[in-house]
XYZ file of C-alpha atoms in Angstrom:
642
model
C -86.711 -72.168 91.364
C -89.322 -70.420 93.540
C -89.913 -66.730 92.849
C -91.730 -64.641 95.343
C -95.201 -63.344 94.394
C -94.822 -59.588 93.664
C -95.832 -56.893 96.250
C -99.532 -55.626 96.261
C -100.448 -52.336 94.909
C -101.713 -51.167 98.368
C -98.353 -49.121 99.266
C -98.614 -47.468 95.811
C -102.307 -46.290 95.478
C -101.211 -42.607 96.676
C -99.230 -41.786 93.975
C -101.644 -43.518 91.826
C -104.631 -42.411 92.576
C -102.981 -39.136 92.047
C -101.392 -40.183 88.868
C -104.083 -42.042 87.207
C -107.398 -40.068 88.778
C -110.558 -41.619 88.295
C -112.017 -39.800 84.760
C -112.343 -41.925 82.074
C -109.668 -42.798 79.903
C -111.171 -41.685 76.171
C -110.458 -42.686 72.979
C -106.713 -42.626 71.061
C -106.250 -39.176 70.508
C -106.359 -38.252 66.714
C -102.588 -36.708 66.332
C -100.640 -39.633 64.534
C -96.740 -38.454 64.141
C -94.982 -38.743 60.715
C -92.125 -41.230 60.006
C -90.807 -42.772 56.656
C -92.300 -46.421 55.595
C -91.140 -49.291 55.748
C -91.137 -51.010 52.242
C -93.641 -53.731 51.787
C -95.366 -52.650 55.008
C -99.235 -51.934 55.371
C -103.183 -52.990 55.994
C -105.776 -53.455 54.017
C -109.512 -53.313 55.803
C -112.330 -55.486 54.298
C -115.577 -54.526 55.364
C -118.442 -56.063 55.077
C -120.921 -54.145 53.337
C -123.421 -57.182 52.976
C -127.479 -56.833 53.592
C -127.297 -57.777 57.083
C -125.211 -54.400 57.395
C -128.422 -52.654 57.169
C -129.915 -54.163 59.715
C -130.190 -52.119 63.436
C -127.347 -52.346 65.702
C -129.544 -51.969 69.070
C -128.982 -48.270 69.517
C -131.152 -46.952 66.888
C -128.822 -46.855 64.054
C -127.710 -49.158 61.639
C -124.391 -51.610 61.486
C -123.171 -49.911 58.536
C -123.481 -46.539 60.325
C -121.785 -47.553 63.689
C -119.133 -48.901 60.670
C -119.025 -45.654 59.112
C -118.347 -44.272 62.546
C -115.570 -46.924 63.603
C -113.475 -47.004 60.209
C -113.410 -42.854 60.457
C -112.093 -42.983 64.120
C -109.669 -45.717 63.481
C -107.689 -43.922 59.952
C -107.756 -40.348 62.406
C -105.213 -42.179 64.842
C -103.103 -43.915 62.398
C -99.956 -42.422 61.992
C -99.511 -40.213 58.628
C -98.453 -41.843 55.636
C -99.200 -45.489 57.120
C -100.255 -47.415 53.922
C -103.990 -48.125 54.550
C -106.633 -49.335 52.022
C -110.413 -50.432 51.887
C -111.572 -53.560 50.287
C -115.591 -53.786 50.299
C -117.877 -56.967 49.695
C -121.671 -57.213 48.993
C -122.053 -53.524 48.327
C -122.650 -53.419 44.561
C -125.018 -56.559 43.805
C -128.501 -57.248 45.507
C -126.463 -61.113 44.767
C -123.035 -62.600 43.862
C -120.587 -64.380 45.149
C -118.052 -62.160 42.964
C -119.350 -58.888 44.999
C -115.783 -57.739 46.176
C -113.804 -54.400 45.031
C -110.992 -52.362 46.172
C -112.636 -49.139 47.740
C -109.619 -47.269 48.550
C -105.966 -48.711 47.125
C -103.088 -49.151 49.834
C -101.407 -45.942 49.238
C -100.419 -43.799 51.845
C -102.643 -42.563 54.454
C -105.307 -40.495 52.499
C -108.146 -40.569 55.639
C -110.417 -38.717 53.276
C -111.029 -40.684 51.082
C -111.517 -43.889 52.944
C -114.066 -41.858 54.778
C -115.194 -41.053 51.440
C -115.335 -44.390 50.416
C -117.153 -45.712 53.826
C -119.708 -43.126 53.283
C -121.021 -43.887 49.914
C -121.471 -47.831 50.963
C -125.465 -49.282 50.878
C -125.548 -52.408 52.218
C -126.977 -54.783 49.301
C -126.009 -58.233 49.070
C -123.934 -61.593 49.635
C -120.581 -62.424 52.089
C -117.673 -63.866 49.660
C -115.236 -63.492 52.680
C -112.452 -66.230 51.226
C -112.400 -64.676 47.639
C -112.319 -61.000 49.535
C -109.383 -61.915 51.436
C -107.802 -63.513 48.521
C -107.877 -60.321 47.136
C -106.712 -58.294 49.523
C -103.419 -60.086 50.276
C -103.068 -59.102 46.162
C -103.642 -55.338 47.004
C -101.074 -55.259 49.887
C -97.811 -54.214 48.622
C -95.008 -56.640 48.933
C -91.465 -56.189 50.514
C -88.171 -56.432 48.934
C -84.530 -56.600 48.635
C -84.840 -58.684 52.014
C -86.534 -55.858 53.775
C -88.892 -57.588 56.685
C -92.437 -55.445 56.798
C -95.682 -56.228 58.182
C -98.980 -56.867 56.339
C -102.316 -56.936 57.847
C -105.763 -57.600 56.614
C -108.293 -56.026 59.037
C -111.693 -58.066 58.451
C -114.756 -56.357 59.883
C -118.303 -58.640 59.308
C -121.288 -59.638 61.060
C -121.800 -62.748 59.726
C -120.555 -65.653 57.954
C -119.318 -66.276 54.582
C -122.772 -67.499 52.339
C -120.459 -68.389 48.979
C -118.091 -70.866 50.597
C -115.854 -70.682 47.599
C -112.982 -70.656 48.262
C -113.210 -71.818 52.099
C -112.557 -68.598 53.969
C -110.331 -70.898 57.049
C -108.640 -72.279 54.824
C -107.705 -68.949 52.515
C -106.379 -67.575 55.475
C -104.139 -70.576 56.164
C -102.754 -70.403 52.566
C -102.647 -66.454 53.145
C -100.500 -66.831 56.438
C -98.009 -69.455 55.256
C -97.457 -67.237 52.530
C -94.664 -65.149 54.064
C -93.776 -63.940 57.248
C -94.995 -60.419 57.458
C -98.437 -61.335 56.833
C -101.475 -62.115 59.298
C -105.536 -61.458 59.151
C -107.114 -60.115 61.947
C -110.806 -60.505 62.673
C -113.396 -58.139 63.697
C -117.050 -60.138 65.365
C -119.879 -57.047 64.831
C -122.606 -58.622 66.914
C -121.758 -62.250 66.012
C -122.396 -65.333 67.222
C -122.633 -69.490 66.837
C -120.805 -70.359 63.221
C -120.464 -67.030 62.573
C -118.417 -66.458 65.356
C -116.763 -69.534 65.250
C -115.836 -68.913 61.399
C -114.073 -65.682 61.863
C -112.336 -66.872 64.963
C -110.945 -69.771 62.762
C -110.057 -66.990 60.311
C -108.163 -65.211 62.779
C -106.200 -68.225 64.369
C -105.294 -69.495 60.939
C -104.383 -66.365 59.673
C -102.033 -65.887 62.706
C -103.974 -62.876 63.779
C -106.119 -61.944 66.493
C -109.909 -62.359 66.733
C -112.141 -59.465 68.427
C -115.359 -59.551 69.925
C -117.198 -55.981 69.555
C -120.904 -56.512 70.442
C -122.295 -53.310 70.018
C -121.432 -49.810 68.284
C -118.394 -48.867 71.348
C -116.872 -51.763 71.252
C -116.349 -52.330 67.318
C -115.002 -48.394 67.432
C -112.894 -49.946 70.458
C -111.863 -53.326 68.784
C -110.340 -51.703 65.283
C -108.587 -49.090 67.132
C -106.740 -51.635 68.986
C -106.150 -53.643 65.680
C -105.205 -50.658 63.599
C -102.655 -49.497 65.859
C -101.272 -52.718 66.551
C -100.473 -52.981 62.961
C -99.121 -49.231 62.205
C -96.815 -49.639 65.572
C -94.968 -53.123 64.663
C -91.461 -54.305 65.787
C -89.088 -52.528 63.772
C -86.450 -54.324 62.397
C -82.837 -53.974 61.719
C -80.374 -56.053 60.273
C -78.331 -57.752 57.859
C -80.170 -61.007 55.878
C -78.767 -64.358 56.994
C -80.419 -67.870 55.991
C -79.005 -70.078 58.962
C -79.006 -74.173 58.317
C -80.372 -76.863 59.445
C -77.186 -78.182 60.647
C -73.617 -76.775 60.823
C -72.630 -77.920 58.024
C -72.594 -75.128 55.486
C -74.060 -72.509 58.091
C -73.428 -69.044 57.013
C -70.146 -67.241 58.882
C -71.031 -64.487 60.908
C -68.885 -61.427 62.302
C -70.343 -59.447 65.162
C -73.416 -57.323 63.957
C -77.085 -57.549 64.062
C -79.277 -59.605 61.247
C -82.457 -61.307 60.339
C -83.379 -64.372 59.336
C -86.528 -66.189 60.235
C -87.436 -69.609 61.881
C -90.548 -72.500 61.511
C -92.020 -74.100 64.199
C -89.977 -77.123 65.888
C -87.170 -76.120 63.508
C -83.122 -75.328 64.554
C -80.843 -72.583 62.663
C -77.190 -72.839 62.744
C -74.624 -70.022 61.982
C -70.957 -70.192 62.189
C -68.691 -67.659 63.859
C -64.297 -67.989 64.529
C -63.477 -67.119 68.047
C -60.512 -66.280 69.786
C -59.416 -68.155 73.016
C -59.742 -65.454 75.313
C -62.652 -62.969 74.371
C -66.452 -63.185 75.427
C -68.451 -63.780 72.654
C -72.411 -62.512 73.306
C -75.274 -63.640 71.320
C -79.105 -62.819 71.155
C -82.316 -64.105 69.045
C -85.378 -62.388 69.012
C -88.355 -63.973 67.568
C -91.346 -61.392 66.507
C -94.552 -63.225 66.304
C -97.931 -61.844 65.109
C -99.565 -59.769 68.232
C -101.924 -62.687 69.877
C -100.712 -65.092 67.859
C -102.081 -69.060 68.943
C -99.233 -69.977 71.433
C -98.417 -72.735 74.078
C -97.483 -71.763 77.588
C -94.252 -74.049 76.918
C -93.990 -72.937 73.289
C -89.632 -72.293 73.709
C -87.156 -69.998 72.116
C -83.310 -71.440 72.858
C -80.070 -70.795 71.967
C -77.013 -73.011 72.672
C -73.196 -72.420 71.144
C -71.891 -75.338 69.937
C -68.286 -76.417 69.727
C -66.482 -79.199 67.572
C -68.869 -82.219 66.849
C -70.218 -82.931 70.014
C -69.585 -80.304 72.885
C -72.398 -77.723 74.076
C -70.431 -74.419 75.731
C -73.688 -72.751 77.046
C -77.531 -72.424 76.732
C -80.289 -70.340 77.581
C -84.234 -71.478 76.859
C -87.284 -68.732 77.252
C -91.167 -69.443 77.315
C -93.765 -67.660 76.779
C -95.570 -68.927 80.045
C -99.104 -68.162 78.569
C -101.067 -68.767 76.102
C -103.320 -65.250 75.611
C -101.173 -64.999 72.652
C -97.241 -64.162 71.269
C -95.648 -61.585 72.218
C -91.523 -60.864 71.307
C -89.422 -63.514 72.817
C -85.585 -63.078 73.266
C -83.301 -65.647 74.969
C -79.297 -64.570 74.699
C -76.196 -66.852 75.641
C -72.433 -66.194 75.787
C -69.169 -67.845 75.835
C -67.003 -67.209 78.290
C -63.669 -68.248 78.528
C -63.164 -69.963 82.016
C -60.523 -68.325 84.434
C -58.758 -71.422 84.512
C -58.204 -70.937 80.678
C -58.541 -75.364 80.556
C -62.366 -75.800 79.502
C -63.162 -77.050 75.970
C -65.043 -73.842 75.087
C -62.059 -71.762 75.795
C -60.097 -73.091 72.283
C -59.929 -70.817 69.564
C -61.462 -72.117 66.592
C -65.085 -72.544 64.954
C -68.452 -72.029 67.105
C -71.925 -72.419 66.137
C -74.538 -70.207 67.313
C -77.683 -72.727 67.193
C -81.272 -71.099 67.268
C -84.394 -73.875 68.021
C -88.176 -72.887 68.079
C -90.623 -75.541 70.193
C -93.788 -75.641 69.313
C -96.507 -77.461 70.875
C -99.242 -79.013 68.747
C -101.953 -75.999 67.986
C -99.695 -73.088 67.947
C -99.228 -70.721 65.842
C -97.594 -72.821 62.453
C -95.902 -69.803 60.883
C -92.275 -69.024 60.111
C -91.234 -65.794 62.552
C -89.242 -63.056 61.441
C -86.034 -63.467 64.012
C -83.277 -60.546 64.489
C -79.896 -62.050 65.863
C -77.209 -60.048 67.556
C -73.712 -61.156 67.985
C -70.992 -58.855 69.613
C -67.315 -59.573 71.250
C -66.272 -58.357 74.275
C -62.529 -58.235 74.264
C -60.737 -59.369 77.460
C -58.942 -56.727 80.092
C -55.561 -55.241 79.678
C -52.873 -57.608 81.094
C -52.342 -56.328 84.561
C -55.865 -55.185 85.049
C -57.693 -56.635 88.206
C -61.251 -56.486 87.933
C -63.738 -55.188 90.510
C -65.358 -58.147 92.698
C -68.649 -59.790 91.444
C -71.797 -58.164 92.654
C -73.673 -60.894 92.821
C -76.140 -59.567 95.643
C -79.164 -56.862 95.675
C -78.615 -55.137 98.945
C -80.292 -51.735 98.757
C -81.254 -52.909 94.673
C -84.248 -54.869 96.372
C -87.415 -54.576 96.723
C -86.763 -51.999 99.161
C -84.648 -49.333 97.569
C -86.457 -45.938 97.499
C -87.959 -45.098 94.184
C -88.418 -41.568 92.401
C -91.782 -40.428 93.416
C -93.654 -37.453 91.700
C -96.069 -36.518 89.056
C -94.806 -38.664 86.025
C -93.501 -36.969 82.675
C -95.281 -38.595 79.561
C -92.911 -40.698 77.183
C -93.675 -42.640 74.229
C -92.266 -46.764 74.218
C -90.768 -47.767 70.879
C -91.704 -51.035 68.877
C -88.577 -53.048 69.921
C -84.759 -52.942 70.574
C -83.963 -51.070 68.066
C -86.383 -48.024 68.481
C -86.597 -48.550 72.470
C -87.194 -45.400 74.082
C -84.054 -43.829 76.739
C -85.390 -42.876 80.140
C -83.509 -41.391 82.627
C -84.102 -42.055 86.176
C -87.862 -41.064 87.256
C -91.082 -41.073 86.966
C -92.600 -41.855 83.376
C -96.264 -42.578 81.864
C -96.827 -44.238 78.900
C -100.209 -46.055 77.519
C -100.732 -49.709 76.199
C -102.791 -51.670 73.903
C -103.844 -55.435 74.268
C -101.204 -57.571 73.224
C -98.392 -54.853 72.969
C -94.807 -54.667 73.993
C -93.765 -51.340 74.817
C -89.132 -50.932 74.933
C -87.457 -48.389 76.501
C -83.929 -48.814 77.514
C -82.105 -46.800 80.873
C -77.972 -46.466 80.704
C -76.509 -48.150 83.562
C -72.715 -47.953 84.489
C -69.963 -49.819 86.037
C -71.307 -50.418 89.576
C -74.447 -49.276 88.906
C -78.123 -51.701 89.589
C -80.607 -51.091 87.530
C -84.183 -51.174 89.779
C -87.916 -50.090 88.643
C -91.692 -50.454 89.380
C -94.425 -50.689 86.700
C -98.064 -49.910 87.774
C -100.861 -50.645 85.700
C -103.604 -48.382 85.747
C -107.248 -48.192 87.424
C -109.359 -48.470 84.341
C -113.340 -48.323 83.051
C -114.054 -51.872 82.514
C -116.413 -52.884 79.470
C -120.137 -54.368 80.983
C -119.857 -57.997 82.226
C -115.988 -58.204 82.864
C -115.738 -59.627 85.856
C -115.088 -62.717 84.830
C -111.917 -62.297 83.040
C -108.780 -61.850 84.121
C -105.339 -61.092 82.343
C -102.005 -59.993 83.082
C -99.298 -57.298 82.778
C -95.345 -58.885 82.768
C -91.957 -56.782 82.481
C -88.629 -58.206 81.691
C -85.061 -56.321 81.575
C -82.485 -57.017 79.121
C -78.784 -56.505 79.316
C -77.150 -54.021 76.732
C -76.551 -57.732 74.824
C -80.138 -58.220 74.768
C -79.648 -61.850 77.601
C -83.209 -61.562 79.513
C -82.123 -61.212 83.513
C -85.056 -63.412 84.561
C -86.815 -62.780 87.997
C -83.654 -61.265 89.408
C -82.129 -64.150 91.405
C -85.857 -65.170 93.024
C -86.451 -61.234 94.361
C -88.730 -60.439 91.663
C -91.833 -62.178 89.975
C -92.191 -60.866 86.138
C -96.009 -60.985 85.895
C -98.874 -59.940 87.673
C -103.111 -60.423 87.249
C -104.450 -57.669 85.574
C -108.167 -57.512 85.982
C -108.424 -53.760 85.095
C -107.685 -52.880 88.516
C -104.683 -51.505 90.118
C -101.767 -53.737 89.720
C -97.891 -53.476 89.995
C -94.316 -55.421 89.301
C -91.185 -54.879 90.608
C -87.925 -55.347 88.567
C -84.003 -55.092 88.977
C -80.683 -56.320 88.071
C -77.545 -56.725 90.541
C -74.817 -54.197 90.408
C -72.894 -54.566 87.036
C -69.650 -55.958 87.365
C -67.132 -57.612 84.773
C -66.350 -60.473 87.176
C -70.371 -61.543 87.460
C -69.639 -63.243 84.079
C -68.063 -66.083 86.174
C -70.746 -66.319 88.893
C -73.300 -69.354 88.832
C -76.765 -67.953 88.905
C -78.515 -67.365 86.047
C -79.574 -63.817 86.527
C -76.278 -62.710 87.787
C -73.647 -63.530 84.804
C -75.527 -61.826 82.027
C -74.929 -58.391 84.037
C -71.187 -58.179 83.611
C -70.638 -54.787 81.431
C -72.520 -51.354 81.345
C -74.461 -49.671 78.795
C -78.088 -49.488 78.093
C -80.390 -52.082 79.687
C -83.538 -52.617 77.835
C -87.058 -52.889 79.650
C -89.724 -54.369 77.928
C -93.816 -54.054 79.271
C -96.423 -56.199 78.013
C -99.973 -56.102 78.463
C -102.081 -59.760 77.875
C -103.761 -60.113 74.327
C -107.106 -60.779 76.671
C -107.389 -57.531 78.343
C -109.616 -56.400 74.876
C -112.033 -58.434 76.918
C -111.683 -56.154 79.885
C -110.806 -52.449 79.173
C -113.734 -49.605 78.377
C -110.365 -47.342 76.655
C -108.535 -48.440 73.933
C -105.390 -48.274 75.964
C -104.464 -48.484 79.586
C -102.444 -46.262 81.213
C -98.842 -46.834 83.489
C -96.350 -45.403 85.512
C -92.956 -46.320 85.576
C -90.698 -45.470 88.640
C -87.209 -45.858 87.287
C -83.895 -45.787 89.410
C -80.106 -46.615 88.827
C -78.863 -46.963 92.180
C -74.946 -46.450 93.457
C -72.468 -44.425 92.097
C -70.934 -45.223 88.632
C -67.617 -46.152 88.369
C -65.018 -44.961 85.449
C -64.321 -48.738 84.266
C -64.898 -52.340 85.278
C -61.077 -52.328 87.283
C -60.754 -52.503 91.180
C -60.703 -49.216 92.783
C -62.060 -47.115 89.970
C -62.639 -43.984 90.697
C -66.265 -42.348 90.380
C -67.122 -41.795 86.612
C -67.441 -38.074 85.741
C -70.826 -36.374 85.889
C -71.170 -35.661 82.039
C -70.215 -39.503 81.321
C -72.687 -40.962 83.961
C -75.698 -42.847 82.780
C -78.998 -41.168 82.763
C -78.745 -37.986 81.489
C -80.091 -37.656 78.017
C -84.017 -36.426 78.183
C -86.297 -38.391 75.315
C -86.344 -36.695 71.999
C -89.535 -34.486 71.433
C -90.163 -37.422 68.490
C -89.877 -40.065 71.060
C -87.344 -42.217 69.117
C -83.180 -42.497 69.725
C -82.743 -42.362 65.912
C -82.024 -45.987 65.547
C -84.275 -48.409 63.692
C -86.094 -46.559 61.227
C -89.385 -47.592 59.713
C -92.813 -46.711 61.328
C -93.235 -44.117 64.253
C -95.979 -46.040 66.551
C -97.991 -42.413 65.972
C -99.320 -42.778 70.286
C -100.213 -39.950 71.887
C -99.452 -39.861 75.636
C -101.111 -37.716 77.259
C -105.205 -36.481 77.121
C -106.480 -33.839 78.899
C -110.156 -34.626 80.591
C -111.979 -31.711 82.158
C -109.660 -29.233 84.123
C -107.502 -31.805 86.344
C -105.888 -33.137 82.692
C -105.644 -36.772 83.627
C -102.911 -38.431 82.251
C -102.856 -42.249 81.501
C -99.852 -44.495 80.539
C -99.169 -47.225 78.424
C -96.996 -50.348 80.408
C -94.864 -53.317 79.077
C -95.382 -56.669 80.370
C -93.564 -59.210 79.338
C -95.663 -62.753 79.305
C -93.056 -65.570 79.031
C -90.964 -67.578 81.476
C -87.185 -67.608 81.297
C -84.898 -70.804 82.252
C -81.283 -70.487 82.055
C -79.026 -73.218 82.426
C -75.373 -74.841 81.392
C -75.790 -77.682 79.771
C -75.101 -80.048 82.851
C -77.319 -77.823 85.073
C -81.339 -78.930 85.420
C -84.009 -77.494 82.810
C -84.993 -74.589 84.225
C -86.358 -72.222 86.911
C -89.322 -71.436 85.001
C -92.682 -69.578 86.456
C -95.266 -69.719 83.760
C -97.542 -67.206 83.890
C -100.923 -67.128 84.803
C -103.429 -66.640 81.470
C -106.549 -64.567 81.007
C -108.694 -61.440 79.688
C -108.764 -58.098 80.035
């Protein structure tokens, strides 16, 4: 299917320009917010403290210095108590491949003393990077009783491993297939040729991300954006499930939420008993690593089976890049037919089937992968409901957005932590590779209908050449994506640093949409809170001056909500309708627990107090289909940098 291209930013530089003025956006603001860990969550930095750390760094000090520097800025914006550690290599022998200690053990934050620890390095000898990461995956602390937490490894060098034993590529590899919360980031200080190409390789096999940083900014730049992505991961919530590989013996599941976790190319079954007349809703959400290797047709699906050979529904999702992986959901539902004759309106057992695609050269780890299942039960006998709404009307691209300076809000990690907004105008900021949540109540009769606008920022020296994107995708209070919005919409946009802005919405929510035909209509069939999700490309570190970019989110729920899903409701009461909850001060809902992402939203720069925000964009393409209908009505999205 065709989608539109999205509207220009030209009729929405006023309120920018006056929303996001010109100063430069500085560095992530030092005032990390407290939360309770997660067990078996944390990083561990490995620095290299190596000879060649001694040498100058171009601006008249030394790398170790401008690492000093970078390591101190990085530990003042992680949130408090976030488990953090320091492994060194070649700081204590003028030679030896066995040159590796722990500086600073993972314990909660304690930013003096890795300071401490930083300051007292002297740069002496050799570059064991495989036997320092060995290490370090030893000193991260592990999860348990099924809890699903995320390890990093931050490497920081400026050259190559010398020893060669063990192989740091192929450490990494071992490393990553180890488990699913763990990945290795890489950090290039003024690399290039093997070097470079050996910590890239450490990155890709480790599932992590590799950054450039070329001089003394842009390392400072490059581990704020990799310490933060690991302090402010998807938080998880559920119970633990091991799906099959067929339906034989698959686990029986009642409605809830629960983990489990999926391989590449690799299908998960789980069993459920259904009654002949309720809707049954399902999701799967697969968590990669931030930037993880993926394929622009890489696919997340999800199909209910019936009996030995009939399909009821399916839904497939892409990522439609390949910067890197981001969270990918697809959701599918049984509904009973109005008829009451088709085969997948029998009481009796169901499969919920979950099936990862992955193309050759994508990322080869198992993903951590939350599932939701919930039952809506059918109307009262005698109950007519409300006609579909199956149409945008004033929902298009048209309707009249809130307009005004923006109030500051903080996105959560995920479903489970995504932060309520009310209709209006909202500013957030966001890092390379991040998904930002927030979720808006909508109610019986209600659309759902936003903007996001991604910021004018300082580009680094020599951009120009790079491009990358911002996406956005909404989510029904099941968690089913709503696609492009029946063609009106297009989920992505080029983000070169400049200006740039998507348009979103859902139809009207009405019970009866469940039996329409398109794709982006039938998921929007009951109220509650509809989840938008903002993604920036893993590429824009190759674009972006700040840490962060800053964006504005216009949010409206248009028409008046009705008091049920019946025909000729009346108006629901004031105090009941959707929208009227302000965030919490601590910029979470309650629900999730584990890691407050610590972001601060708001800096003040000379007397105007510019205020930047952080955006979702969501970089996958969604096809929908029953399983007669054709593949899809996929977009892929355009890759690049920022």
């Amino acid at each position: 299917m065709a989608h539109r291209p999205c509207r220009g930013a030209v009729a929405l530089l006023g309120g920018l320009l006056l929303a996001l003025t010109a100063a430069p956006f500085q560095a992530i603001a030092a005032t990390p917010a407290k939360a309770p860990p997660i067990e078996g969550t944390g990083m561990v930095m490995v620095l290299d403290s190596s000879g060649s750390m001694a040498d100058d760094d171009g601006s008249g000090s030394t790398r170790i210095a401008s690492a000093r520097k970078a390591v101190g800025t990085v530990v003042d914006a992680l949130p408090d108590g976030y488990p953090t550690g320091l492994r060194v290599y070649g700081a204590d022998k003028p030679k030896g491949c066995d040159d590796t200690r722990l500086a600073q053990p993972v314990a909660p934050l304690d930013r003096a003393g890795i300071k401490n620890a930083v300051a007292g390095l002297e740069p002496k000898g050799d570059t064991p990077i495989g036997l320092s990461l060995r290490k370090a995956a030893e000193d991260l602390p592990r999860p348990a009783g099924g809890s699903i937490g995320k390890r990093t490894i931050l490497l920081i060098s400026d050259g190559e491993d010398n020893c060669q034993t063990p192989p740091p590529c192929k450490v990494a590899a071992q490393l990553a297939a180890s488990g699913v919360d763990l990945h290795i980031d890489a950090i290039g200080f003024q690399v290039a040729g093997k070097a470079r190409a050996q910590l890239e390789c450490i990155a890709k096999a480790g599932n992590g991300q590799y950054y450039d940083a070329p001089d003394a900014k842009s390392l400072a730049r490059q581990l704020q954006r990799a310490g933060q992505l690991s302090a402010d991961g998807y938080r998880f919530k559920g119970k633990q499930v091991r799906g099959t590989a067929t339906g034989s013996g698959a686990p029986v599941i009642a409605p809830g939420q629960y983990l489990d976790s999926i391989g590449p190319n690799e299908e998960r079954y789980y069993a459920t008993d259904l009654d002949a007349t309720s809707t049954a809703d399902f999701s799967a959400t697969v968590v990669p690593q931030p930037g993880a290797a993926v394929d622009s047709l890489d696919t997340l699906r999800t199909r209910i089976a019936y009996g030995t050979d009939s399909s009821c529904d399916s839904t497939s999702e892409m990522f439609g890049q390949t910067e890197g992986a981001t969270p990918l959901t697809s959701g599918v539902s049984r509904v009973p037919s109005q008829s009451g004759t088709s085969t997948c309106d029998k009481a009796g057992r169901y499969w919920l089937v979950v099936e990862r695609k992955a193309a050759k050269g994508s990322d080869a780890a198992r993903w951590p992968m939350e599932l939701t299942f919930h039952v809506e039960q059918p109307l009262v006998k005698g109950v007519t409901p409300a006609q579909s709404e199956p149409e945008y009307g004033v929902g298009g691209k048209d309707a009249t957005l809130p307009t005004g300076t923006p109030k500051d809000v903080t996105g959560g990690t995920g479903f489970n932590d995504a932060r309520r907004l009310h209709p209006g105008v909202w500013r957030d900021k966001i890092l390379p590779a991040q998904t930002l949540w927030y979720k808006v109540p909508v109610g019986w009769g209600q659309q759902l209908r936003y903007d996001v606008e991604f910021a004018n920022e300082p580009t680094v020296q020599g951009y120009s050449s790079h491009t990358s994107y911002g996406a956005t995708q909404v989510y029904t209070p099941f968690r089913a994506p709503v696609g492009s919005g029946t063609g009106e919409f297009s989920r992505q946009s080029p983000y070169n640093g400049r200006l740039a802005s998507l348009s979103m919405g859902t139809v009207p929510v009405s019970w009866t949409n469940r039996y329409e035909a398109h794709p982006d209509v039938i998921p929007v069939h009951h109220k509650g809170d509809f989840y938008l999700a903002v993604t920036l490309g893993a590429k824009a570190s190759q674009i972006a001056e700040n840490p962060r970019i800053g964006v504005v989110l216009r949010v409206a729920v248009l028409g008046k909500g009705k008091s049920g899903p019946e025909a000729g409701a009346s108006a629901a009461k004031a105090d009941t309708s959707p929208g009227e909850s302000e965030p919490s001060a601590d910029g979470g809902d309650g629900g999730g627990g584990g890691w407050s992402t610590g972001r601060v939203v708001a800096l003040a720069v000379g007397a105007v107090g510019v205020l930047l925000l952080a955006g979702l964009a969501l970089a996958y393409v969604r096809a929908r289909r029953k399983p007669t209908a054709e593949e899809g009505n996929s977009d892929p999205m355009r890759g690049g940098s920022w």
